[in-house]
PDB file of C-alpha atoms and ligand atoms in Angstrom:
ATOM      1  CA  MET A   1     116.159  66.283 174.669  1.00 33.00           C
ATOM      2  CA  THR A   2     117.521  69.496 176.132  1.00 35.00           C
ATOM      3  CA  ARG A   3     118.043  72.763 174.346  1.00 35.00           C
ATOM      4  CA  ASN A   4     121.726  73.714 173.868  1.00 36.00           C
ATOM      5  CA  PRO A   5     122.415  77.451 173.287  1.00 35.00           C
ATOM      6  CA  THR A   6     125.689  76.703 171.525  1.00 35.00           C
ATOM      7  CA  LEU A   7     123.981  74.363 169.110  1.00 35.00           C
ATOM      8  CA  THR A   8     121.206  76.889 168.541  1.00 35.00           C
ATOM      9  CA  LEU A   9     123.771  79.512 167.513  1.00 35.00           C
ATOM     10  CA  LEU A  10     125.483  76.946 165.331  1.00 35.00           C
ATOM     11  CA  ALA A  11     122.168  76.168 163.701  1.00 38.00           C
ATOM     12  CA  ALA A  12     121.607  79.826 162.934  1.00 36.00           C
ATOM     13  CA  ALA A  13     125.064  80.029 161.364  1.00 35.00           C
ATOM     14  CA  VAL A  14     124.407  76.930 159.298  1.00 35.00           C
ATOM     15  CA  PHE A  15     121.098  78.317 158.039  1.00 33.00           C
ATOM     16  CA  ALA A  16     122.831  81.574 157.099  1.00 35.00           C
ATOM     17  CA  LEU A  17     125.596  79.739 155.273  1.00 34.00           C
ATOM     18  CA  ALA A  18     123.069  77.576 153.486  1.00 36.00           C
ATOM     19  CA  GLY A  19     121.389  80.722 152.227  1.00 34.00           C
ATOM     20  CA  CYS A  20     124.676  82.033 150.813  1.00 35.00           C
ATOM     21  CA  ALA A  21     125.564  78.811 149.031  1.00 37.00           C
ATOM     22  CA  SER A  22     122.520  78.089 146.955  1.00 40.00           C
ATOM     23  CA  THR A  23     124.492  76.390 144.185  1.00 42.00           C
ATOM     24  CA  ALA A  24     126.061  73.842 146.538  1.00 47.00           C
ATOM     25  CA  PRO A  25     124.514  70.382 146.917  1.00 54.00           C
ATOM     26  CA  ARG A  26     121.660  70.647 149.353  1.00 58.00           C
ATOM     27  CA  THR A  27     122.447  69.208 152.734  1.00 57.00           C
ATOM     28  CA  ALA A  28     120.459  69.359 155.924  1.00 55.00           C
ATOM     29  CA  PRO A  29     121.238  71.878 158.660  1.00 54.00           C
ATOM     30  CA  VAL A  30     123.222  70.060 161.329  1.00 52.00           C
ATOM     31  CA  ALA A  31     121.273  71.226 164.366  1.00 48.00           C
ATOM     32  CA  VAL A  32     117.661  71.055 163.287  1.00 48.00           C
ATOM     33  CA  ALA A  33     116.368  69.746 166.601  1.00 49.00           C
ATOM     34  CA  ALA A  34     118.265  72.344 168.581  1.00 52.00           C
ATOM     35  CA  ALA A  35     116.696  75.054 166.436  1.00 55.00           C
ATOM     36  CA  GLY A  36     113.327  74.039 167.805  1.00 60.00           C
ATOM     37  CA  VAL A  37     111.891  72.060 164.903  1.00 57.00           C
ATOM     38  CA  ALA A  38     109.441  69.442 166.089  1.00 73.00           C
ATOM     39  CA  ALA A  39     110.409  65.793 166.028  1.00 80.00           C
ATOM     40  CA  ASP A  40     109.626  64.076 162.748  1.00 89.00           C
ATOM     41  CA  ASP A  41     108.400  60.488 162.642  1.00 92.00           C
ATOM     42  CA  ASN A  42     110.404  59.901 159.470  1.00 96.00           C
ATOM     43  CA  LEU A  43     113.838  61.161 160.557  1.00 97.00           C
ATOM     44  CA  ASN A  44     115.372  57.809 161.479  1.00 97.00           C
ATOM     45  CA  ALA A  45     113.869  56.008 158.499  1.00 98.00           C
ATOM     46  CA  VAL A  46     115.222  58.555 156.012  1.00 98.00           C
ATOM     47  CA  LEU A  47     118.571  58.715 157.789  1.00 98.00           C
ATOM     48  CA  TRP A  48     118.790  54.937 157.616  1.00 98.00           C
ATOM     49  CA  VAL A  49     118.040  54.788 153.902  1.00 98.00           C
ATOM     50  CA  GLN A  50     120.551  57.520 153.122  1.00 98.00           C
ATOM     51  CA  THR A  51     123.415  56.564 155.409  1.00 98.00           C
ATOM     52  CA  ALA A  52     123.181  52.984 156.655  1.00 98.00           C
ATOM     53  CA  GLN A  53     125.432  50.496 154.957  1.00 98.00           C
ATOM     54  CA  GLU A  54     122.867  47.923 156.035  1.00 98.00           C
ATOM     55  CA  TYR A  55     120.236  49.508 153.776  1.00 98.00           C
ATOM     56  CA  ARG A  56     122.513  49.231 150.760  1.00 98.00           C
ATOM     57  CA  ALA A  57     123.452  45.691 151.755  1.00 98.00           C
ATOM     58  CA  LEU A  58     119.784  44.692 151.981  1.00 98.00           C
ATOM     59  CA  THR A  59     118.819  46.126 148.620  1.00 98.00           C
ATOM     60  CA  THR A  60     121.906  44.670 146.955  1.00 98.00           C
ATOM     61  CA  GLN A  61     121.356  41.193 148.357  1.00 98.00           C
ATOM     62  CA  THR A  62     117.666  41.285 147.425  1.00 98.00           C
ATOM     63  CA  TRP A  63     118.399  42.188 143.827  1.00 98.00           C
ATOM     64  CA  ARG A  64     121.151  39.561 143.638  1.00 98.00           C
ATOM     65  CA  ALA A  65     118.766  36.936 144.992  1.00 98.00           C
ATOM     66  CA  ALA A  66     116.220  37.921 142.369  1.00 98.00           C
ATOM     67  CA  GLU A  67     118.808  37.622 139.624  1.00 98.00           C
ATOM     68  CA  ALA A  68     119.766  34.170 140.899  1.00 98.00           C
ATOM     69  CA  GLN A  69     116.161  33.038 140.353  1.00 98.00           C
ATOM     70  CA  LEU A  70     115.992  34.099 136.722  1.00 98.00           C
ATOM     71  CA  ASP A  71     117.522  30.966 135.208  1.00 96.00           C
ATOM     72  CA  ALA A  72     115.219  28.614 137.122  1.00 96.00           C
ATOM     73  CA  ALA A  73     112.194  30.710 136.187  1.00 98.00           C
ATOM     74  CA  LEU A  74     113.201  30.814 132.524  1.00 97.00           C
ATOM     75  CA  ALA A  75     113.721  27.040 132.444  1.00 97.00           C
ATOM     76  CA  ASP A  76     110.262  26.215 133.837  1.00 97.00           C
ATOM     77  CA  PRO A  77     107.563  26.870 131.214  1.00 94.00           C
ATOM     78  CA  GLN A  78     104.820  26.772 133.887  1.00 94.00           C
ATOM     79  CA  TRP A  79     106.512  29.340 136.092  1.00 97.00           C
ATOM     80  CA  THR A  80     104.623  32.561 136.801  1.00 97.00           C
ATOM     81  CA  ALA A  81     104.837  35.174 139.530  1.00 98.00           C
ATOM     82  CA  LEU A  82     101.192  36.157 139.063  1.00 98.00           C
ATOM     83  CA  LEU A  83      98.235  35.000 141.114  1.00 97.00           C
ATOM     84  CA  PRO A  84      94.963  33.615 139.754  1.00 96.00           C
ATOM     85  CA  GLY A  85      92.702  36.538 138.905  1.00 93.00           C
ATOM     86  CA  GLU A  86      95.698  38.807 138.424  1.00 95.00           C
ATOM     87  CA  GLY A  87      96.985  37.417 135.147  1.00 96.00           C
ATOM     88  CA  ALA A  88      98.083  33.850 135.926  1.00 97.00           C
ATOM     89  CA  GLU A  89      95.381  32.476 133.597  1.00 97.00           C
ATOM     90  CA  LEU A  90      96.840  34.410 130.685  1.00 97.00           C
ATOM     91  CA  GLN A  91     100.320  32.960 130.975  1.00 97.00           C
ATOM     92  CA  THR A  92     101.587  30.612 128.256  1.00 97.00           C
ATOM     93  CA  PRO A  93     105.013  29.063 127.660  1.00 96.00           C
ATOM     94  CA  ALA A  94     105.155  30.798 124.278  1.00 96.00           C
ATOM     95  CA  GLN A  95     105.100  34.271 125.780  1.00 97.00           C
ATOM     96  CA  LYS A  96     108.259  36.305 126.007  1.00 98.00           C
ATOM     97  CA  PRO A  97     109.620  36.476 129.561  1.00 98.00           C
ATOM     98  CA  ALA A  98     109.406  39.601 131.701  1.00 98.00           C
ATOM     99  CA  VAL A  99     109.848  40.784 135.253  1.00 98.00           C
ATOM    100  CA  ILE A 100     107.396  43.238 136.807  1.00 98.00           C
ATOM    101  CA  VAL A 101     109.012  45.879 138.969  1.00 98.00           C
ATOM    102  CA  ASP A 102     107.729  48.796 140.971  1.00 98.00           C
ATOM    103  CA  ILE A 103     109.691  52.040 140.534  1.00 98.00           C
ATOM    104  CA  ASP A 104     109.769  54.130 143.710  1.00 98.00           C
ATOM    105  CA  GLU A 105     112.046  52.666 146.380  1.00 98.00           C
ATOM    106  CA  THR A 106     112.466  49.643 144.098  1.00 98.00           C
ATOM    107  CA  MET A 107     114.339  50.918 141.035  1.00 98.00           C
ATOM    108  CA  LEU A 108     114.631  54.580 142.052  1.00 98.00           C
ATOM    109  CA  ASP A 109     115.522  56.026 145.449  1.00 98.00           C
ATOM    110  CA  ASN A 110     113.490  59.117 146.375  1.00 98.00           C
ATOM    111  CA  SER A 111     114.992  59.572 149.816  1.00 98.00           C
ATOM    112  CA  ALA A 112     116.232  63.052 148.877  1.00 98.00           C
ATOM    113  CA  TYR A 113     112.592  64.112 148.519  1.00 98.00           C
ATOM    114  CA  GLN A 114     111.816  62.548 151.884  1.00 98.00           C
ATOM    115  CA  ALA A 115     114.850  64.274 153.394  1.00 98.00           C
ATOM    116  CA  ARG A 116     113.579  67.640 152.195  1.00 98.00           C
ATOM    117  CA  LEU A 117     110.252  66.980 153.895  1.00 97.00           C
ATOM    118  CA  VAL A 118     112.001  66.129 157.154  1.00 96.00           C
ATOM    119  CA  VAL A 119     114.231  69.211 157.066  1.00 95.00           C
ATOM    120  CA  ASP A 120     111.355  71.483 156.065  1.00 95.00           C
ATOM    121  CA  GLY A 121     108.992  70.008 158.656  1.00 93.00           C
ATOM    122  CA  ALA A 122     106.627  69.194 155.818  1.00 94.00           C
ATOM    123  CA  SER A 123     104.484  66.230 154.856  1.00 93.00           C
ATOM    124  CA  TYR A 124     104.076  64.446 151.550  1.00 95.00           C
ATOM    125  CA  GLY A 125     101.981  66.417 149.092  1.00 96.00           C
ATOM    126  CA  SER A 126     101.016  65.803 145.490  1.00 96.00           C
ATOM    127  CA  ALA A 127     102.406  69.193 144.370  1.00 97.00           C
ATOM    128  CA  SER A 128     105.822  68.760 146.012  1.00 98.00           C
ATOM    129  CA  TRP A 129     105.946  65.190 144.735  1.00 98.00           C
ATOM    130  CA  ALA A 130     105.155  66.279 141.182  1.00 98.00           C
ATOM    131  CA  SER A 131     107.916  68.888 141.386  1.00 98.00           C
ATOM    132  CA  TRP A 132     110.365  66.254 142.581  1.00 98.00           C
ATOM    133  CA  VAL A 133     109.457  63.908 139.735  1.00 98.00           C
ATOM    134  CA  LYS A 134     110.043  66.717 137.229  1.00 98.00           C
ATOM    135  CA  GLU A 135     113.522  67.250 138.631  1.00 98.00           C
ATOM    136  CA  ARG A 136     114.431  63.694 137.533  1.00 98.00           C
ATOM    137  CA  ARG A 137     116.901  63.449 140.408  1.00 98.00           C
ATOM    138  CA  ALA A 138     115.916  60.097 141.857  1.00 98.00           C
ATOM    139  CA  THR A 139     118.898  57.741 141.954  1.00 98.00           C
ATOM    140  CA  PRO A 140     119.111  53.977 141.418  1.00 98.00           C
ATOM    141  CA  VAL A 141     118.358  51.757 144.387  1.00 98.00           C
ATOM    142  CA  PRO A 142     121.605  49.855 145.019  1.00 98.00           C
ATOM    143  CA  GLY A 143     121.560  46.585 143.080  1.00 98.00           C
ATOM    144  CA  ALA A 144     118.624  47.462 140.825  1.00 98.00           C
ATOM    145  CA  LEU A 145     120.616  48.528 137.814  1.00 98.00           C
ATOM    146  CA  ALA A 146     122.832  45.436 137.871  1.00 98.00           C
ATOM    147  CA  PHE A 147     119.687  43.292 137.974  1.00 98.00           C
ATOM    148  CA  ALA A 148     118.031  45.157 135.116  1.00 98.00           C
ATOM    149  CA  LYS A 149     121.088  44.785 132.924  1.00 98.00           C
ATOM    150  CA  ALA A 150     121.486  41.101 133.790  1.00 98.00           C
ATOM    151  CA  ALA A 151     117.836  40.498 132.951  1.00 98.00           C
ATOM    152  CA  ALA A 152     118.192  42.308 129.639  1.00 97.00           C
ATOM    153  CA  ASP A 153     121.240  40.169 128.819  1.00 98.00           C
ATOM    154  CA  LYS A 154     119.062  37.076 129.313  1.00 98.00           C
ATOM    155  CA  GLY A 155     116.334  38.431 127.031  1.00 98.00           C
ATOM    156  CA  VAL A 156     114.018  39.283 129.930  1.00 98.00           C
ATOM    157  CA  THR A 157     111.977  42.470 129.556  1.00 98.00           C
ATOM    158  CA  ILE A 158     111.461  44.797 132.510  1.00 98.00           C
ATOM    159  CA  VAL A 159     107.848  45.942 132.906  1.00 98.00           C
ATOM    160  CA  TYR A 160     107.441  48.930 135.178  1.00 98.00           C
ATOM    161  CA  ILE A 161     104.169  49.191 137.114  1.00 98.00           C
ATOM    162  CA  SER A 162     104.236  52.332 139.197  1.00 97.00           C
ATOM    163  CA  ASN A 163     101.798  54.421 141.187  1.00 97.00           C
ATOM    164  CA  ARG A 164     103.418  57.491 139.784  1.00 97.00           C
ATOM    165  CA  THR A 165     100.587  58.930 137.713  1.00 95.00           C
ATOM    166  CA  HIS A 166     100.696  57.972 134.086  1.00 90.00           C
ATOM    167  CA  ASP A 167     101.270  61.588 133.005  1.00 92.00           C
ATOM    168  CA  MET A 168     104.619  61.385 134.813  1.00 97.00           C
ATOM    169  CA  ALA A 169     105.805  58.817 132.276  1.00 97.00           C
ATOM    170  CA  ALA A 170     108.115  61.107 130.300  1.00 97.00           C
ATOM    171  CA  ASP A 171     109.988  62.417 133.343  1.00 98.00           C
ATOM    172  CA  THR A 172     110.121  58.995 134.943  1.00 98.00           C
ATOM    173  CA  ILE A 173     111.403  57.229 131.841  1.00 98.00           C
ATOM    174  CA  ALA A 174     114.000  59.965 131.326  1.00 98.00           C
ATOM    175  CA  ASN A 175     115.126  59.596 134.940  1.00 98.00           C
ATOM    176  CA  LEU A 176     115.454  55.823 134.507  1.00 98.00           C
ATOM    177  CA  ARG A 177     117.222  56.056 131.163  1.00 98.00           C
ATOM    178  CA  ALA A 178     119.732  58.598 132.497  1.00 98.00           C
ATOM    179  CA  TYR A 179     121.149  55.799 134.635  1.00 98.00           C
ATOM    180  CA  GLY A 180     120.975  53.143 131.946  1.00 98.00           C
ATOM    181  CA  PHE A 181     117.828  51.269 132.976  1.00 98.00           C
ATOM    182  CA  PRO A 182     116.285  49.473 130.000  1.00 98.00           C
ATOM    183  CA  VAL A 183     112.802  50.942 129.652  1.00 97.00           C
ATOM    184  CA  GLU A 184     110.343  51.293 126.782  1.00 96.00           C
ATOM    185  CA  GLU A 185     107.262  53.511 126.865  1.00 96.00           C
ATOM    186  CA  ALA A 186     105.015  50.520 126.130  1.00 96.00           C
ATOM    187  CA  ASN A 187     106.328  48.812 129.250  1.00 97.00           C
ATOM    188  CA  TYR A 188     105.552  51.649 131.636  1.00 97.00           C
ATOM    189  CA  TYR A 189     102.174  51.385 133.361  1.00 97.00           C
ATOM    190  CA  GLY A 190     101.521  54.412 135.544  1.00 96.00           C
ATOM    191  CA  LEU A 191      98.567  55.083 137.804  1.00 96.00           C
ATOM    192  CA  GLY A 192      95.503  55.903 135.742  1.00 92.00           C
ATOM    193  CA  VAL A 193      96.456  54.117 132.535  1.00 93.00           C
ATOM    194  CA  GLU A 194      93.399  52.411 131.105  1.00 92.00           C
ATOM    195  CA  VAL A 195      93.275  48.654 130.808  1.00 93.00           C
ATOM    196  CA  PRO A 196      90.389  47.583 128.554  1.00 92.00           C
ATOM    197  CA  GLY A 197      87.879  45.370 130.328  1.00 92.00           C
ATOM    198  CA  CYS A 198      89.309  45.941 133.782  1.00 94.00           C
ATOM    199  CA  THR A 199      88.229  48.482 136.392  1.00 92.00           C
ATOM    200  CA  PRO A 200      90.960  49.163 138.929  1.00 91.00           C
ATOM    201  CA  HIS A 201      90.272  49.098 142.649  1.00 87.00           C
ATOM    202  CA  GLY A 202      91.693  52.431 143.769  1.00 88.00           C
ATOM    203  CA  SER A 203      95.432  52.542 143.188  1.00 91.00           C
ATOM    204  CA  GLU A 204      95.749  48.757 143.184  1.00 93.00           C
ATOM    205  CA  LYS A 205      97.894  47.373 140.386  1.00 96.00           C
ATOM    206  CA  GLY A 206      95.846  44.286 139.504  1.00 95.00           C
ATOM    207  CA  CYS A 207      94.506  45.562 136.183  1.00 96.00           C
ATOM    208  CA  ARG A 208      97.964  46.605 135.102  1.00 97.00           C
ATOM    209  CA  ARG A 209      99.366  43.206 136.059  1.00 98.00           C
ATOM    210  CA  ILE A 210      96.683  41.645 133.845  1.00 97.00           C
ATOM    211  CA  ALA A 211      97.713  43.959 130.999  1.00 97.00           C
ATOM    212  CA  ALA A 212     101.324  42.859 131.393  1.00 98.00           C
ATOM    213  CA  ALA A 213     100.261  39.210 131.595  1.00 98.00           C
ATOM    214  CA  SER A 214      98.543  39.470 128.233  1.00 97.00           C
ATOM    215  CA  ARG A 215     101.912  40.306 126.687  1.00 97.00           C
ATOM    216  CA  TYR A 216     104.529  38.534 128.778  1.00 98.00           C
ATOM    217  CA  ARG A 217     105.157  35.515 130.961  1.00 98.00           C
ATOM    218  CA  VAL A 218     105.953  37.169 134.281  1.00 98.00           C
ATOM    219  CA  LEU A 219     108.863  35.443 135.991  1.00 98.00           C
ATOM    220  CA  LEU A 220     109.261  37.620 139.062  1.00 98.00           C
ATOM    221  CA  GLN A 221     107.699  40.598 140.784  1.00 98.00           C
ATOM    222  CA  VAL A 222     109.844  43.036 142.753  1.00 98.00           C
ATOM    223  CA  GLY A 223     108.698  45.950 144.901  1.00 98.00           C
ATOM    224  CA  ASP A 224     108.870  47.624 148.282  1.00 98.00           C
ATOM    225  CA  GLN A 225     105.200  47.008 149.114  1.00 98.00           C
ATOM    226  CA  ILE A 226     103.314  43.723 149.237  1.00 96.00           C
ATOM    227  CA  THR A 227     100.707  45.425 147.064  1.00 96.00           C
ATOM    228  CA  ASP A 228     103.357  45.510 144.336  1.00 97.00           C
ATOM    229  CA  MET A 229     102.786  41.748 144.063  1.00 97.00           C
ATOM    230  CA  ALA A 230      99.084  41.228 144.751  1.00 97.00           C
ATOM    231  CA  GLN A 231      95.906  43.146 145.471  1.00 94.00           C
ATOM    232  CA  LEU A 232      94.415  43.831 148.869  1.00 92.00           C
ATOM    233  CA  THR A 233      90.724  44.606 149.136  1.00 86.00           C
ATOM    234  CA  SER A 234      91.392  46.672 152.241  1.00 91.00           C
ATOM    235  CA  ASN A 235      94.656  47.870 153.709  1.00 95.00           C
ATOM    236  CA  SER A 236      94.079  46.435 157.162  1.00 97.00           C
ATOM    237  CA  PRO A 237      96.715  44.765 159.332  1.00 97.00           C
ATOM    238  CA  ALA A 238      94.679  41.543 159.207  1.00 97.00           C
ATOM    239  CA  GLU A 239      94.461  41.476 155.426  1.00 97.00           C
ATOM    240  CA  ARG A 240      98.101  42.377 155.040  1.00 97.00           C
ATOM    241  CA  ASP A 241      99.002  39.533 157.409  1.00 97.00           C
ATOM    242  CA  ALA A 242      96.755  37.147 155.484  1.00 97.00           C
ATOM    243  CA  LEU A 243      98.409  37.946 152.166  1.00 97.00           C
ATOM    244  CA  PHE A 244     101.874  37.570 153.627  1.00 97.00           C
ATOM    245  CA  ASN A 245     101.038  34.266 155.299  1.00 97.00           C
ATOM    246  CA  ARG A 246      99.173  32.759 152.355  1.00 97.00           C
ATOM    247  CA  TYR A 247     101.977  33.365 149.877  1.00 97.00           C
ATOM    248  CA  ASN A 248     104.867  33.136 152.282  1.00 98.00           C
ATOM    249  CA  ALA A 249     106.630  30.574 150.086  1.00 98.00           C
ATOM    250  CA  TRP A 250     106.711  32.969 147.151  1.00 98.00           C
ATOM    251  CA  PHE A 251     108.863  35.555 148.912  1.00 98.00           C
ATOM    252  CA  GLY A 252     112.439  35.000 147.847  1.00 98.00           C
ATOM    253  CA  GLN A 253     111.229  32.674 145.107  1.00 98.00           C
ATOM    254  CA  ARG A 254     108.893  34.646 142.791  1.00 98.00           C
ATOM    255  CA  TRP A 255     108.367  37.807 144.809  1.00 98.00           C
ATOM    256  CA  PHE A 256     111.184  39.964 146.160  1.00 98.00           C
ATOM    257  CA  VAL A 257     110.614  42.808 148.614  1.00 98.00           C
ATOM    258  CA  LEU A 258     112.963  45.708 149.206  1.00 98.00           C
ATOM    259  CA  PRO A 259     113.137  47.695 152.431  1.00 98.00           C
ATOM    260  CA  GLY A 260     110.924  50.786 152.317  1.00 96.00           C
ATOM    261  CA  PRO A 261     110.691  52.218 155.816  1.00 97.00           C
ATOM    262  CA  THR A 262     109.944  55.857 154.942  1.00 97.00           C
ATOM    263  CA  TYR A 263     106.360  55.314 153.786  1.00 97.00           C
ATOM    264  CA  GLY A 264     104.013  52.560 152.752  1.00 97.00           C
ATOM    265  CA  GLY A 265     100.826  50.722 153.545  1.00 97.00           C
ATOM    266  CA  TYR A 266     102.021  49.590 156.964  1.00 97.00           C
ATOM    267  CA  GLU A 267     101.664  53.137 158.317  1.00 97.00           C
ATOM    268  CA  PRO A 268      98.059  54.051 157.397  1.00 97.00           C
ATOM    269  CA  ALA A 269      97.020  50.504 158.272  1.00 98.00           C
ATOM    270  CA  ALA A 270      97.776  51.492 161.857  1.00 98.00           C
ATOM    271  CA  PHE A 271      95.213  54.321 161.837  1.00 98.00           C
ATOM    272  CA  GLY A 272      92.493  52.913 159.635  1.00 97.00           C
ATOM    273  CA  ASN A 273      93.820  54.625 156.482  1.00 97.00           C
ATOM    274  CA  ASP A 274      92.221  57.851 157.680  1.00 97.00           C
ATOM    275  CA  TRP A 275      94.641  60.565 156.639  1.00 96.00           C
ATOM    276  CA  SER A 276      92.049  63.189 157.611  1.00 96.00           C
ATOM    277  CA  LEU A 277      92.806  62.510 161.281  1.00 97.00           C
ATOM    278  CA  PRO A 278      95.022  65.153 162.914  1.00 95.00           C
ATOM    279  CA  ALA A 279      98.707  64.255 162.952  1.00 92.00           C
ATOM    280  CA  ASP A 280      98.786  63.820 166.723  1.00 93.00           C
ATOM    281  CA  VAL A 281      95.863  61.396 166.567  1.00 97.00           C
ATOM    282  CA  ARG A 282      97.562  59.389 163.814  1.00 96.00           C
ATOM    283  CA  ARG A 283     100.720  59.271 165.912  1.00 95.00           C
ATOM    284  CA  ALA A 284      98.726  58.098 168.936  1.00 97.00           C
ATOM    285  CA  ARG A 285      97.156  55.317 166.862  1.00 97.00           C
ATOM    286  CA  LYS A 286     100.615  54.223 165.715  1.00 97.00           C
ATOM    287  CA  GLN A 287     101.798  54.150 169.309  1.00 96.00           C
ATOM    288  CA  GLN A 288      98.744  52.067 170.204  1.00 97.00           C
ATOM    289  CA  ALA A 289      99.724  49.608 167.475  1.00 97.00           C
ATOM    290  CA  LEU A 290     103.072  48.944 169.131  1.00 97.00           C
ATOM    291  CA  GLU A 291     103.437  45.644 170.932  1.00 96.00           C
ATOM    292  CA  LEU A 292     105.056  45.914 174.339  1.00 96.00           C
ATOM    293  CA  ALA A 293     105.626  42.166 174.535  1.00 95.00           C
ATOM    294  CA  ARG A 294     105.425  39.427 171.924  1.00 88.00           C
TER     295      ARG A 294
HETATM  296 MG1   MG B 301     107.445  51.595 145.676  1.00 89.17          MG
END
């Protein structure tokens, strides 16, 4: 990439205008790279989520496919989307039906938060994330709301299991309700909620799946991470592959995965989950994980 003086001047003008128009919707400066901001590993992923028709098509078709499975799942009293050890043993035909969903990048789109990080040259942080959650400005993932309403029409409860911390429940539920998602406080399981008799493994959702299984027959699980469906004991490429391969038949049948390219377990798996490594070392490890022929 070469520096372009005209673009640099344009960037300066755009920054100045942005400063004068603080009440306008926030949009990114048009010549960030020309202004000398370092390349960001997340630029294309965030751009794709926010602008690609293909992203919206993928999320819409995934949610429609999930909806198409509801009738078959309701009709089969033995049907469950839970694995042994994660609530399957608790399932009975008499239980009311439910679907377990993740929230971030599943029901709600947080790409505006990611876009701010890209434009600001910043990285994810718990403080900036907490501020974003309080804003309640996440928007529905395309297709999610239609699914949630269709499920509700069939008498299927939506259970939300999220790694937003449990003290974010009020803001999260308000954000969901503002768009019409059916959500009850009792059906929101955030990170840190206690499940009697179960000790969670880190941020894994297994205990919360068991809690949901004690109340509902779980027809489907939907998320943007494979750990939204089942636990991993370590987030290694090998274990992630093993989970995917072992339950391959469940994807598109009981488990539905949405595209989530901006963050997720795939990335730290490439550098041993060691976020303490310098950014350039993490990037080098990711480059080393690329396959130059398959
Ligand atoms: Mg998610």
